[in-house]
Every structure is written in C-alpha cells, then in structure tokens.
C-alpha cells in the first residue's frame, strides 16, 4: 500500500493542490483568496502535465547534448529517445503558465473595479450591498 | 385564373395583407375595401371550385415545400370546399361590416388621435384580420399535418393582436389567456403529429390510415383530440371561451366561432376518415362530453345579462352539437354535424354582429337596460331574430335540416347503444329547447317591451338602424342561410360525395 | 532525480499552498504564494522541466507576485478568512 | 485558395486586433470601419470553407506544414464549417451594430474595445476551427479573457458578475485541460482524430472515464447548463449591449459545439451512451435547465436578465438534443445552435437598442414602445415567435426535431418538458410584448382627452439594420431549414445513429 | 457556501483518486505519452529545426500556433487591463 502511494506520489500531490485551490476558489469569501486559490489550482494542473513528461531510467532534460552540428550532419541515428524527457507537456505548460498569469492579471483588474465600486473585497459584504442597493 | 385555384385562395389574403401593410399611409380608410374585395375574389374562386367539385371532380394541387416530409399540398373535395366557401364568405362579409365598427372602436379606445396614427390603427386591423382567412383556408385545404399545424398556430396570432388592440375592458389579459390556451392546444397537436411521424414516417393525412391498429394509435388520437377539444372549448377545456368571447371586438366574433369550430372539421379530416376503427373507442366519451357541454353552455347562457357574453356562452353549447354529430359516428350525423357547423357560424356571425350593432348604437352592453328597440331599429331586430332562429334550428334556416340530420344520426347511434346512448340522444334533443328559450328570451328583453328612457343618454347619437354597410353583409349571410335551408341538397350532395364513402351506418 | 528531495519539496509546496489560503494578511498570503511558486519551480527542475521552471520563476513567481502585490496595494490588505 | 481560408479565418482578425490600437492611436474613428471590414473576411472564408466541404467533403489544413499528430491540424468537417459560418455572420452583424452603442456607452474606450472585440471573435472562431485538443484550450482562453474584460465594463453590477464568471470559467477551462491531460496520458496524442482513433481500446479504463467526466463538466460550466449556470445570467445581463449581443448568441453555443465535438468525434458515441451514462444525466440536467431557466426568466423585470435566463433554458434544448443521442435529437440540437445564434442575437440587440434609447431595460418602462420603435419591436416579436416555436421561424423546426428525438427515444417526460417550455416561453415573451404594445392605453371608451400623438423614435440605422438582418435571418433559416439539414446537418450526425 | 465547496471538492477528489489508479506507471518510458507522438520530436527536432532545445523547437515550430495563441493571450490580457482600468476623463467618476 505504502509502496503504491509512494510510487505515484506526485499524482497525490497534484490532487491535493488541486483540491486546495478548488476549495479556495469556491469556499473562501475574500476575492483575493479566491484568486490565490485559482493560481494554486492552475499550477496543480501544470504539475500534473509536467509529471506526464517524466521518464525514469536516465532520461535528462530535453535539450540536445553533444555536438549539435555533428548530429545535424549525420542524421538521427545517434539520438536515443529514451535518454530525453518527453518535451511535449513542457511545451503545453509554457503556454498554460502564460495563460494562467494572464487570467490572474485580468482577474486582478476586475478586482480593482469591484473595489472601486463596493469598497470591500469580502463576498458576503458585496452581496449584502448588492441586495441593499439593487445593483 | 383557373390554374392554381386553391393556392390563390390561400395566398390572396396574405398578399392583400402585405399590400395594406406596405401602403398603409396611402390606402388609409380604403383598406377595408381592399380586404373585402380580395376576399370576395377568393370567395368567387371557391364558388367556382365548388361547382367543379359538384360535378364530381376532386381538385388536388401539389406544392413541394422545402423538404419531402413537409409539403404544401392542397386538396379540394366535397368536404373541404363548401366549408372553406362559407368561412371565406363570412370573412368577406365581416370585412365589410368591420369598416364602420373599427372606426368606432378606435375612437372609443384611443380617443382623438392624429390622422397618421389613426390610419396606422385602422390598417393594422385589416392587416391582422386577413390572417384569419389565410389560416382558415389553410386549415381547410392542406393535407399535411405540419402545414395544418402551421395554420392552426397562425390563427391565434391575429386573434391575439386584434383582441388586444380593439377589444373591450380586459382585452390584453384575455388575449394572453386565449394565446396560452391556443399554444397549449397546439403543443398537443404537434406532439401527436410527431408521434405519428415516428410511427409511420409521414406527415400526410392520407397516410394516416397506416396507423390503424397501431398500439400508439390510441394515444395519438387522444392527443389530437385534446388539442382540438381545447380549440373547441368542450368541457373541461371551456374556461377560456366565455372570457374571450366577452372581450373581443364583435367584428371578429363570428370568426372566433369559426376559429373554435373549425376544429370539428379537423377531427373529421384527420381522425374520422383515416382512423375510423381506432376512433370508435372515443365515440361514447365524446358523446358524453358533448352533452355536458351543451347543457352547461345553455345554462350558462341563460344566466347572462351582458349582450356579448350572452352570445359567447351560447357558442359553447352550439359547438358541442357538431361534436355530438361527429361522435355519433353515422353518415347522417357526420353530415349533419358539418352542416350544423356551417349554419352555426353563419348564425353566430349574425347574432354577434347584431350585438355589435347594439353596442355600437346604444353604447351599453347590459340587456336589461335595453328594451323596446324594435320600433327604432327594425332591420336590426329582424337580423337578431333571424340569428336566433338559426341557432335554434327553425325552418327555413339552414340549421333546421342540419339539426334534423344530426339528430337522426344521433338517435340511430343512441338506439344501438341502449340505454346510455339513447338517454344522451334524448337529453341532447331536449337541450335544443334551452337554446330556443335563451335566444328568444333575449330577443324579447332587448327589442320588445318597454323602452328604457335613459338609453338615449348613452347613445352616441339618435338610435336608429346602423349604416347600410354594416347591415348588407349580414342580410346577405341570412340570405345564404335561408337558401341552404330551403335547398340543403346543394351542400349535402357535396358532403355525401366524401362522407358517404365511410363504412358507417 | 532524487525522490527523497522530491517528496520534501512536495511537502513544502503543499504547506505553502495551505498557508497561502489561510493567512489573513493578504500581503503575506501573496508572498507565500510567491514562495509556493518558487518551490514549484524547483520541483519542476527536479523533474527535468527546466523551460517550464524558468518560465514559472519569471512569470509565475515574478510577474504574478508583482501583479498581486500591486492589486493588494490598491485595495485592502486584511482578509476576514 | 479554399485551403487557406481555414487559416485566414483566424489570422486576419488576430492581426487586425493587433493593428487596431495602432490605428486607433492615430485616428480613433477608423476603428469601427476597420473592424467591420476585417470581419467580412472570416465570413467570406467560412462560406468558402462550407462550400468546399459541401462540394468535396471534409478536409484538413496543416499549420506550418507539419503533419498531424505532430503539428497542429485544422480539421474541417461539416460541423466546423457550419458553426464557423454562424459565428462569423453573427459577429459581422454585431460589429455593424456596435457603432452607436459603443460611442454612447464608453466613448473613451473605443480603441481597446474594438481590439478585444476582434480577439473575442478570433477566440471563438479558433475554438471551432482547430482540430487539436490543446489548441482549443488556448483559443478558449483568448475568447474567455477578452470576454471577461469586455463584460467587466458593463453597467453597475458587471465587475462582480464578471468575477464570478472568471472563477467559474477558469474552473471550466482547467477541468477541460485536465481532461485533455488524462487523454494525453493514455493515448499520447493531442490531435482529435488521432485520439479518437487510438481511444476505443481504452474505453474501459478509469483514466478515460475521468477524462470524459472532467471534459464534460468543464464544457458544461462554459455552457451554463443547470446546475452550473449560476454565473451566467448576471454576467450576460450586465455586460455592455454590444458585448451581450455578441457573447450571448455565441459563447454558450461554441461550448455546445465543443460538447458535440468531444462527445461524438473525440469519443465515439458509444462511450457516453453506454459505458458511462453521461447522456442520460445530460438530458435530465437539460430538462431541469429548461424549466428552471424559463421560470427564472418569468420572474425577472429586467429585459436583459430575462433574456439571460432564457439562454440557460435554451442551452438546455441543445444539451437535451445532444443527450438524446439519436438522429433527430442531434439534428435538432445543431439546428438549434443556428436558431439560438440568430434569435438570441436578435433579442439582445433589441435590448441594446432599448437601452440606447431609454437608458434602462426595465420591462415595466416599456409602455408604448411599439409605437415609438415599431421596427425594432417587430424584430423582437419575430425573435419571440422563434423562442416559442411558431412556424415558420427557425425555432419551430429545431423544436420539432428535438421533440421527435425525444419521441424516438421514447422519453415522454422530455417531450412534456419541451412542450411545456413553449408555454413558459409564451408567458415571458408575451409579457414584454403586452406591456410594449398594449399598456398605457387608457381602457375606457368615454375618454375625452384630445389628440394623442406618437412620435417615431427609432434607433439609428446602423443599429436598426443589423437588428432587422437578424430577424430576417430567423425567418430565412426557418424556411430553408430542411435545405440546411439536407446539405449540412445530416452529415454531422455520427454514422451509428 | 462552504458546505457546497466541500461537497464539490470531495466529489472532484474522489473522481481524481478513482482515475489515478489505472494510470500508466509514473515515469514509464514506454507509456503512451512517451511513445506515441513525442519520440519523433526528440529524434527529428534537431535535424528539422536546427534547435538543440527540443522544447523550443516544438514550441516555435511544430506547435507554433499554440505559441501564437499564447502571445495573443498576453495581448488580450494587456488590452483588457487597459480597457478596464483606464479612468474616465473629466472627473466623471465611477
């Protein structure tokens, strides 16, 4: 059992982080907290993707080692697939990180708009103000 | 002119409506003439078509709509054409009748408005009004369930707008009620149509017979019946009818009766013809419902004092006659039922329109405040009495042979279904006396007896017969009714060509 | 890669995440979020995703924290939960 | 040329979005004509694409020349081409409409507005055109981010509504991304067709099941399906008129497109029908959506909010059609996407026009609107007819296909729901019509006030014409719907139905 | 609110844990993710794109359109912030 848990520990970590993020997004009353949760949530997904790319057994970072020009000249025979980590998830996650930070940026701008209007960032207070003023 | 005759009949009102819409500022008050004349033209076409059918021809016109399942085929046979003819004639007559009436309503509702707005109101009535003949002709002539649904669904829309724009006190609310009931009915209709399609893969009425014996047939017929009984305001679906009839402008009152009653034709067309055997199960329940509606409607009518509501409640009981005729399922009763349907709508048009004239001239709606009008308004009185005779089935009106045939059939069935059937038949026949009672009682109250001295106060002017433009169409209808009453063979031959083919006693 | 180190990093990450959403001072929470991102970077480097780690370090931990601080600065620092 | 249309659809608006700030910095007034001119390109391109698909069947376009599954592929089939045409047509119409409304609502923000407008269109088109699961996510985020920003500048409650939308939208998008990750871990591919081909052998794996559930929930959030709808009504209602005119008809429908794509292309229908009963759950959610959405719509006094709840109800129709998973149902769903795009576009543009003229859209203030704005309100009437399903509007045809689907599936409860919803639709749409057309006319005929005049007070032509085009679109789509079904939609239905 | 949140995370967490169980072993070089598409990148990237960093090669070339989308996302966020945060002139206030 322990073996089983340890053998997939990064998956467990990603699940825990995802749930922490999700909880903060749904359950926290402070809007900034929600955004912090959103960041955690998104980085959990990124962690999951990065974990997909991992190869055990001596694989290294996906940057070609050795003489690039020589390899370029002699074809691909020397490149061993097993010795490099799968680069595709990394590519995807570069995009995802940028997307996540862009979302955060937009969300923070909206947050400032909300603060200008309601002078508070607590969900329950905002809802109360909305109810009172009919806005 | 003779080619695409049925298509012309359906399309002419639509074109006239469009022309009025586009030229409403120029055409102004002449919109009534345009509408009336276009309807006269299509009535003429229908007459021609009827003559052709009378000589044994069946007119079929095929128009492919965008897909193969939904077509726009039109069928003119001995059943559809006479009904279409009478309805169209009524529409034409009412178009002329309405010309003065709408002026009066606009003045009453909107007060003094400037010329442009006035023309807008006035033409709007005719734009909407022409939706009725379009819808009725469509319902009568099409042979495809979806096309029929389209026309059935089309009808409540002009009804809604006319009622909401030109009706009486509660008009907007009542218009909404009417629309809701219409949509409810239409929902059942489309449901049944789609169930049919899922069973037989076709929307054609002629293919409906493939449904015979199908286990789903019961449900399909039931849904169709619910849809159509809602339209016909048969107990227990009658709640909308008295309110609606009380508030609408009387110039479309006759059409409202048609609107409700055309469902009887649809029952014959889509249920009795193709699915006779499966329909027989419903015969008895429908007889009972019909009887209940008759009695309920008559008693309700007796209690009315409002002259418009009075006519409205009588519609409920009259509608049930047609249903009774259909439910009895004999050749004579079916023919009688259809014939009574025509007689009733003519009688109702006259009666309602006369009520409209009364409201128009006297400005009051309560019968008890009227009285002794006969001396001032002789022609109106005559019209009212003729209307009353038409509803009660006195000779020489067309409803006399109609009721005769109807009850011959009903008694035939009644005797076969002893004892329940016979009781129903006898009760139904007795219910006629109720009709006689309430129609003539009203005539007495309104036109005879002592005149109310205050009545001149409400009136817009001197109390006298209205302009000829309002009377002539009604007199014409009365004339048609008397002709058909004296020579019922004309229309019965047409009916018999079609209905006679059914394997019924 | 060394799995013991990985696990320690993972624990740090989780602790930072929990701290970030529980601290009531928003500025502190944001700083902890920056630390969280930083630990995440190390974790990813450990897993061989150097490019991702660099981007996260610059964009996530850097720009993100700056944006958050700017926003918190413009609004309220205290949170009720 | 037709091959490159697939790329042009995205590239032209994207590049134009970059140029708008530059040109706007030079001369503000040029933004509007530029945007309108630019949006003609996607329309022509997508019509070209549709034409090519109809003539010679589906084709694909390799971006950068890399063959799939290594590069990104734009796989165009009937569904893509169809939805592309809808999106580009609606966005062009709305862009024409935008002029006056934007000038009035945010005169100082015209330049970034139009830039984001184009980005939003790009995002929506991108989601539809691409054949790569991850690429969908990227475009989804472009569309979502521009949507957030555009919505947040709306009327009073907008920022808060937008914030909720951001939270829910991000959860939705991340769930989708998670689903893609699960599919990737099991198939090793991101190309939709490649995944579809490699997936069936893993259908009983828990990973695929989780992936399916996450993707459907994510898309369901974006679709605003009950019970995931809570964010939608406020966000749509509070957005600026032009934005709700663009987003309301398209955003949820693009999500519906994604759902069809995931359920019937990436997965085979058998997966969601038999292996996990998502379709059954979906139909129930849809049914509740229809009823609850309609009832909430009845309770609203604000026109835009009413229409927003009506979106929740209408999206239920589409979801129901998808969930029924048979030929008629799916035909109805796809046709309803078209219908909804035009109908909701029409009614939201009308709402925008009313806001433009009256400053608010409280239904109780609508008295006599029919006399002041006859054309606008006639368009609204046509929209209402389509919502209720009165022939010959498009709504009628999509509804009969949906009902037929439910009948064929022998799910009578859904038949009842569909029919009942028509009545609810009548109630809330005709309430508006009633107030606008008939109220405030004094209902007694002894009135003596002389001379009431009604001045015509229509919106400017640049707003009126798009509204009328939309209304005409409803009718045209209705009348030609059998044609549309024969040439396009019937090819969309999976072969197993 | 909190109850719903906890309910949702329990459901999500349950589903995730349910899914993890049948995942390919972590870091298995023969898992589909590592054996279907990506080997070609590793083998060909250098030759076809002359970039030693495979991530860059894939990012800039094979999946260049993702990157274009990514740029567009940043641009969108920037323009969006400008749109939202630019103050109204002439003291119109909020």
PDB file of N, CA, C and O in Angstrom, chain D residues 218-268:
ATOM      1  N   UNK D 218     -16.355  20.490 -17.451  1.00  0.00           N
ATOM      2  CA  UNK D 218     -15.724  21.759 -17.825  1.00  0.00           C
ATOM      3  C   UNK D 218     -16.530  22.479 -18.884  1.00  0.00           C
ATOM      4  O   UNK D 218     -16.828  23.669 -18.765  1.00  0.00           O
ATOM      5  N   UNK D 219     -16.908  21.731 -19.925  1.00  0.00           N
ATOM      6  CA  UNK D 219     -17.666  22.363 -21.003  1.00  0.00           C
ATOM      7  C   UNK D 219     -19.056  22.733 -20.516  1.00  0.00           C
ATOM      8  O   UNK D 219     -19.599  23.779 -20.884  1.00  0.00           O
ATOM      9  N   UNK D 220     -19.620  21.888 -19.650  1.00  0.00           N
ATOM     10  CA  UNK D 220     -20.930  22.206 -19.093  1.00  0.00           C
ATOM     11  C   UNK D 220     -20.913  23.529 -18.338  1.00  0.00           C
ATOM     12  O   UNK D 220     -21.854  24.309 -18.408  1.00  0.00           O
ATOM     13  N   UNK D 221     -19.789  23.792 -17.641  1.00  0.00           N
ATOM     14  CA  UNK D 221     -19.655  25.081 -16.953  1.00  0.00           C
ATOM     15  C   UNK D 221     -19.663  26.222 -17.949  1.00  0.00           C
ATOM     16  O   UNK D 221     -20.297  27.248 -17.745  1.00  0.00           O
ATOM     17  N   UNK D 222     -18.934  26.038 -19.027  1.00  0.00           N
ATOM     18  CA  UNK D 222     -18.877  27.094 -20.043  1.00  0.00           C
ATOM     19  C   UNK D 222     -20.234  27.268 -20.720  1.00  0.00           C
ATOM     20  O   UNK D 222     -20.572  28.331 -21.205  1.00  0.00           O
ATOM     21  N   UNK D 223     -20.975  26.166 -20.784  1.00  0.00           N
ATOM     22  CA  UNK D 223     -22.270  26.194 -21.449  1.00  0.00           C
ATOM     23  C   UNK D 223     -23.351  26.807 -20.576  1.00  0.00           C
ATOM     24  O   UNK D 223     -24.427  27.115 -21.049  1.00  0.00           O
ATOM     25  N   UNK D 224     -23.090  26.909 -19.280  1.00  0.00           N
ATOM     26  CA  UNK D 224     -24.081  27.420 -18.327  1.00  0.00           C
ATOM     27  C   UNK D 224     -25.290  26.508 -18.223  1.00  0.00           C
ATOM     28  O   UNK D 224     -26.425  26.934 -18.214  1.00  0.00           O
ATOM     29  N   UNK D 225     -25.007  25.234 -18.154  1.00  0.00           N
ATOM     30  CA  UNK D 225     -26.080  24.259 -18.007  1.00  0.00           C
ATOM     31  C   UNK D 225     -26.411  24.108 -16.519  1.00  0.00           C
ATOM     32  O   UNK D 225     -25.513  24.113 -15.693  1.00  0.00           O
ATOM     33  N   UNK D 226     -27.700  23.978 -16.219  1.00  0.00           N
ATOM     34  CA  UNK D 226     -28.066  23.772 -14.823  1.00  0.00           C
ATOM     35  C   UNK D 226     -27.414  22.501 -14.310  1.00  0.00           C
ATOM     36  O   UNK D 226     -27.406  21.510 -15.015  1.00  0.00           O
ATOM     37  N   UNK D 227     -26.877  22.416 -13.132  1.00  0.00           N
ATOM     38  CA  UNK D 227     -26.760  23.442 -12.082  1.00  0.00           C
ATOM     39  C   UNK D 227     -25.471  24.255 -12.163  1.00  0.00           C
ATOM     40  O   UNK D 227     -25.058  24.807 -11.160  1.00  0.00           O
ATOM     41  N   UNK D 228     -24.848  24.297 -13.322  1.00  0.00           N
ATOM     42  CA  UNK D 228     -23.582  25.018 -13.430  1.00  0.00           C
ATOM     43  C   UNK D 228     -23.803  26.409 -14.016  1.00  0.00           C
ATOM     44  O   UNK D 228     -22.898  27.020 -14.549  1.00  0.00           O
ATOM     45  N   UNK D 229     -25.036  26.896 -13.927  1.00  0.00           N
ATOM     46  CA  UNK D 229     -25.400  28.094 -14.678  1.00  0.00           C
ATOM     47  C   UNK D 229     -25.276  29.375 -13.896  1.00  0.00           C
ATOM     48  O   UNK D 229     -25.402  30.445 -14.460  1.00  0.00           O
ATOM     49  N   UNK D 230     -25.027  29.265 -12.561  1.00  0.00           N
ATOM     50  CA  UNK D 230     -25.255  30.421 -11.687  1.00  0.00           C
ATOM     51  C   UNK D 230     -24.528  31.682 -12.131  1.00  0.00           C
ATOM     52  O   UNK D 230     -25.007  32.782 -11.923  1.00  0.00           O
ATOM     53  N   UNK D 231     -23.377  31.533 -12.777  1.00  0.00           N
ATOM     54  CA  UNK D 231     -22.618  32.728 -13.137  1.00  0.00           C
ATOM     55  C   UNK D 231     -23.231  33.473 -14.308  1.00  0.00           C
ATOM     56  O   UNK D 231     -23.036  34.674 -14.472  1.00  0.00           O
ATOM     57  N   UNK D 232     -23.961  32.737 -15.160  1.00  0.00           N
ATOM     58  CA  UNK D 232     -24.257  33.273 -16.493  1.00  0.00           C
ATOM     59  C   UNK D 232     -25.221  34.456 -16.520  1.00  0.00           C
ATOM     60  O   UNK D 232     -24.911  35.478 -17.121  1.00  0.00           O
ATOM     61  N   UNK D 233     -26.402  34.352 -15.882  1.00  0.00           N
ATOM     62  CA  UNK D 233     -27.389  35.409 -16.117  1.00  0.00           C
ATOM     63  C   UNK D 233     -26.894  36.805 -15.785  1.00  0.00           C
ATOM     64  O   UNK D 233     -27.036  37.719 -16.587  1.00  0.00           O
ATOM     65  N   UNK D 234     -26.253  36.961 -14.612  1.00  0.00           N
ATOM     66  CA  UNK D 234     -25.785  38.295 -14.265  1.00  0.00           C
ATOM     67  C   UNK D 234     -24.718  38.778 -15.219  1.00  0.00           C
ATOM     68  O   UNK D 234     -24.719  39.928 -15.638  1.00  0.00           O
ATOM     69  N   UNK D 235     -23.807  37.870 -15.566  1.00  0.00           N
ATOM     70  CA  UNK D 235     -22.707  38.283 -16.429  1.00  0.00           C
ATOM     71  C   UNK D 235     -23.235  38.756 -17.777  1.00  0.00           C
ATOM     72  O   UNK D 235     -22.840  39.799 -18.288  1.00  0.00           O
ATOM     73  N   UNK D 236     -24.162  38.004 -18.346  1.00  0.00           N
ATOM     74  CA  UNK D 236     -24.693  38.399 -19.653  1.00  0.00           C
ATOM     75  C   UNK D 236     -25.527  39.659 -19.545  1.00  0.00           C
ATOM     76  O   UNK D 236     -25.499  40.521 -20.422  1.00  0.00           O
ATOM     77  N   UNK D 237     -26.289  39.747 -18.467  1.00  0.00           N
ATOM     78  CA  UNK D 237     -27.225  40.863 -18.381  1.00  0.00           C
ATOM     79  C   UNK D 237     -26.505  42.178 -18.141  1.00  0.00           C
ATOM     80  O   UNK D 237     -26.921  43.217 -18.632  1.00  0.00           O
ATOM     81  N   UNK D 238     -25.401  42.144 -17.387  1.00  0.00           N
ATOM     82  CA  UNK D 238     -24.751  43.395 -17.020  1.00  0.00           C
ATOM     83  C   UNK D 238     -23.727  43.863 -18.038  1.00  0.00           C
ATOM     84  O   UNK D 238     -23.239  44.976 -17.952  1.00  0.00           O
ATOM     85  N   UNK D 239     -23.400  43.006 -18.981  1.00  0.00           N
ATOM     86  CA  UNK D 239     -22.383  43.391 -19.961  1.00  0.00           C
ATOM     87  C   UNK D 239     -22.898  44.543 -20.822  1.00  0.00           C
ATOM     88  O   UNK D 239     -24.101  44.752 -20.922  1.00  0.00           O
ATOM     89  N   UNK D 240     -21.975  45.283 -21.464  1.00  0.00           N
ATOM     90  CA  UNK D 240     -22.435  46.316 -22.403  1.00  0.00           C
ATOM     91  C   UNK D 240     -23.269  45.679 -23.520  1.00  0.00           C
ATOM     92  O   UNK D 240     -23.044  44.519 -23.869  1.00  0.00           O
ATOM     93  N   UNK D 241     -24.188  46.447 -24.075  1.00  0.00           N
ATOM     94  CA  UNK D 241     -25.140  45.886 -25.049  1.00  0.00           C
ATOM     95  C   UNK D 241     -24.468  45.141 -26.183  1.00  0.00           C
ATOM     96  O   UNK D 241     -24.845  44.022 -26.527  1.00  0.00           O
ATOM     97  N   UNK D 242     -23.460  45.772 -26.754  1.00  0.00           N
ATOM     98  CA  UNK D 242     -22.818  45.135 -27.896  1.00  0.00           C
ATOM     99  C   UNK D 242     -22.200  43.812 -27.494  1.00  0.00           C
ATOM    100  O   UNK D 242     -22.261  42.833 -28.232  1.00  0.00           O
ATOM    101  N   UNK D 243     -21.594  43.820 -26.306  1.00  0.00           N
ATOM    102  CA  UNK D 243     -20.927  42.594 -25.863  1.00  0.00           C
ATOM    103  C   UNK D 243     -21.946  41.495 -25.613  1.00  0.00           C
ATOM    104  O   UNK D 243     -21.761  40.356 -26.062  1.00  0.00           O
ATOM    105  N   UNK D 244     -23.035  41.838 -24.929  1.00  0.00           N
ATOM    106  CA  UNK D 244     -24.012  40.761 -24.719  1.00  0.00           C
ATOM    107  C   UNK D 244     -24.607  40.338 -26.054  1.00  0.00           C
ATOM    108  O   UNK D 244     -24.957  39.178 -26.236  1.00  0.00           O
ATOM    109  N   UNK D 245     -24.705  41.293 -26.996  1.00  0.00           N
ATOM    110  CA  UNK D 245     -25.186  40.913 -28.327  1.00  0.00           C
ATOM    111  C   UNK D 245     -24.265  39.938 -29.013  1.00  0.00           C
ATOM    112  O   UNK D 245     -24.707  39.122 -29.813  1.00  0.00           O
ATOM    113  N   UNK D 246     -22.983  40.022 -28.711  1.00  0.00           N
ATOM    114  CA  UNK D 246     -22.054  39.089 -29.352  1.00  0.00           C
ATOM    115  C   UNK D 246     -21.888  37.813 -28.532  1.00  0.00           C
ATOM    116  O   UNK D 246     -21.865  36.712 -29.074  1.00  0.00           O
ATOM    117  N   UNK D 247     -21.777  37.987 -27.221  1.00  0.00           N
ATOM    118  CA  UNK D 247     -21.436  36.842 -26.377  1.00  0.00           C
ATOM    119  C   UNK D 247     -22.636  35.931 -26.168  1.00  0.00           C
ATOM    120  O   UNK D 247     -22.525  34.711 -26.227  1.00  0.00           O
ATOM    121  N   UNK D 248     -23.797  36.546 -25.952  1.00  0.00           N
ATOM    122  CA  UNK D 248     -24.965  35.727 -25.648  1.00  0.00           C
ATOM    123  C   UNK D 248     -25.290  34.751 -26.762  1.00  0.00           C
ATOM    124  O   UNK D 248     -25.548  33.576 -26.499  1.00  0.00           O
ATOM    125  N   UNK D 249     -25.297  35.163 -28.017  1.00  0.00           N
ATOM    126  CA  UNK D 249     -25.616  34.162 -29.029  1.00  0.00           C
ATOM    127  C   UNK D 249     -24.483  33.170 -29.265  1.00  0.00           C
ATOM    128  O   UNK D 249     -24.753  32.054 -29.698  1.00  0.00           O
ATOM    129  N   UNK D 250     -23.233  33.574 -29.004  1.00  0.00           N
ATOM    130  CA  UNK D 250     -22.146  32.727 -29.481  1.00  0.00           C
ATOM    131  C   UNK D 250     -21.436  31.905 -28.412  1.00  0.00           C
ATOM    132  O   UNK D 250     -21.131  30.746 -28.626  1.00  0.00           O
ATOM    133  N   UNK D 251     -21.175  32.517 -27.239  1.00  0.00           N
ATOM    134  CA  UNK D 251     -20.278  31.856 -26.288  1.00  0.00           C
ATOM    135  C   UNK D 251     -20.812  30.487 -25.883  1.00  0.00           C
ATOM    136  O   UNK D 251     -20.115  29.484 -25.975  1.00  0.00           O
ATOM    137  N   UNK D 252     -22.048  30.454 -25.429  1.00  0.00           N
ATOM    138  CA  UNK D 252     -22.578  29.177 -24.965  1.00  0.00           C
ATOM    139  C   UNK D 252     -22.753  28.198 -26.118  1.00  0.00           C
ATOM    140  O   UNK D 252     -22.648  26.997 -25.936  1.00  0.00           O
ATOM    141  N   UNK D 253     -22.997  28.743 -27.308  1.00  0.00           N
ATOM    142  CA  UNK D 253     -23.178  27.834 -28.451  1.00  0.00           C
ATOM    143  C   UNK D 253     -21.867  27.222 -28.878  1.00  0.00           C
ATOM    144  O   UNK D 253     -21.812  26.077 -29.330  1.00  0.00           O
ATOM    145  N   UNK D 254     -20.788  28.016 -28.734  1.00  0.00           N
ATOM    146  CA  UNK D 254     -19.486  27.429 -29.041  1.00  0.00           C
ATOM    147  C   UNK D 254     -19.179  26.315 -28.045  1.00  0.00           C
ATOM    148  O   UNK D 254     -18.646  25.266 -28.418  1.00  0.00           O
ATOM    149  N   UNK D 255     -19.571  26.554 -26.786  1.00  0.00           N
ATOM    150  CA  UNK D 255     -19.396  25.484 -25.805  1.00  0.00           C
ATOM    151  C   UNK D 255     -20.218  24.259 -26.196  1.00  0.00           C
ATOM    152  O   UNK D 255     -19.758  23.123 -26.063  1.00  0.00           O
ATOM    153  N   UNK D 256     -21.419  24.514 -26.706  1.00  0.00           N
ATOM    154  CA  UNK D 256     -22.248  23.389 -27.150  1.00  0.00           C
ATOM    155  C   UNK D 256     -21.568  22.668 -28.307  1.00  0.00           C
ATOM    156  O   UNK D 256     -21.575  21.431 -28.383  1.00  0.00           O
ATOM    157  N   UNK D 257     -20.956  23.461 -29.186  1.00  0.00           N
ATOM    158  CA  UNK D 257     -20.196  22.841 -30.273  1.00  0.00           C
ATOM    159  C   UNK D 257     -19.106  21.943 -29.704  1.00  0.00           C
ATOM    160  O   UNK D 257     -18.913  20.802 -30.148  1.00  0.00           O
ATOM    161  N   UNK D 258     -18.377  22.484 -28.704  1.00  0.00           N
ATOM    162  CA  UNK D 258     -17.298  21.679 -28.115  1.00  0.00           C
ATOM    163  C   UNK D 258     -17.846  20.376 -27.557  1.00  0.00           C
ATOM    164  O   UNK D 258     -17.224  19.324 -27.665  1.00  0.00           O
ATOM    165  N   UNK D 259     -19.024  20.482 -26.935  1.00  0.00           N
ATOM    166  CA  UNK D 259     -19.597  19.282 -26.347  1.00  0.00           C
ATOM    167  C   UNK D 259     -19.893  18.246 -27.426  1.00  0.00           C
ATOM    168  O   UNK D 259     -19.563  17.071 -27.272  1.00  0.00           O
ATOM    169  N   UNK D 260     -20.487  18.697 -28.527  1.00  0.00           N
ATOM    170  CA  UNK D 260     -20.765  17.755 -29.611  1.00  0.00           C
ATOM    171  C   UNK D 260     -19.459  17.159 -30.122  1.00  0.00           C
ATOM    172  O   UNK D 260     -19.336  15.954 -30.351  1.00  0.00           O
ATOM    173  N   UNK D 261     -18.454  18.024 -30.255  1.00  0.00           N
ATOM    174  CA  UNK D 261     -17.164  17.581 -30.763  1.00  0.00           C
ATOM    175  C   UNK D 261     -16.556  16.514 -29.854  1.00  0.00           C
ATOM    176  O   UNK D 261     -16.120  15.456 -30.302  1.00  0.00           O
ATOM    177  N   UNK D 262     -16.561  16.801 -28.557  1.00  0.00           N
ATOM    178  CA  UNK D 262     -15.954  15.852 -27.626  1.00  0.00           C
ATOM    179  C   UNK D 262     -16.758  14.550 -27.582  1.00  0.00           C
ATOM    180  O   UNK D 262     -16.207  13.449 -27.646  1.00  0.00           O
ATOM    181  N   UNK D 263     -18.067  14.710 -27.520  1.00  0.00           N
ATOM    182  CA  UNK D 263     -18.863  13.503 -27.310  1.00  0.00           C
ATOM    183  C   UNK D 263     -18.932  12.616 -28.535  1.00  0.00           C
ATOM    184  O   UNK D 263     -19.019  11.398 -28.416  1.00  0.00           O
ATOM    185  N   UNK D 264     -18.929  13.216 -29.710  1.00  0.00           N
ATOM    186  CA  UNK D 264     -19.177  12.398 -30.891  1.00  0.00           C
ATOM    187  C   UNK D 264     -18.007  12.301 -31.861  1.00  0.00           C
ATOM    188  O   UNK D 264     -18.040  11.509 -32.779  1.00  0.00           O
ATOM    189  N   UNK D 265     -16.976  13.133 -31.663  1.00  0.00           N
ATOM    190  CA  UNK D 265     -15.808  12.975 -32.525  1.00  0.00           C
ATOM    191  C   UNK D 265     -14.649  12.380 -31.752  1.00  0.00           C
ATOM    192  O   UNK D 265     -14.086  11.352 -32.128  1.00  0.00           O
ATOM    193  N   UNK D 266     -14.292  13.039 -30.639  1.00  0.00           N
ATOM    194  CA  UNK D 266     -13.137  12.549 -29.886  1.00  0.00           C
ATOM    195  C   UNK D 266     -13.462  11.199 -29.255  1.00  0.00           C
ATOM    196  O   UNK D 266     -12.694  10.254 -29.359  1.00  0.00           O
ATOM    197  N   UNK D 267     -14.617  11.150 -28.621  1.00  0.00           N
ATOM    198  CA  UNK D 267     -15.091   9.846 -28.154  1.00  0.00           C
ATOM    199  C   UNK D 267     -16.089   9.334 -29.180  1.00  0.00           C
ATOM    200  O   UNK D 267     -16.737  10.115 -29.864  1.00  0.00           O
ATOM    201  N   UNK D 268     -16.222   8.058 -29.254  1.00  0.00           N
ATOM    202  CA  UNK D 268     -17.307   7.533 -30.087  1.00  0.00           C
ATOM    203  C   UNK D 268     -18.605   7.627 -29.273  1.00  0.00           C
ATOM    204  O   UNK D 268     -18.562   7.546 -28.047  1.00  0.00           O
TER     205      UNK D 268
END
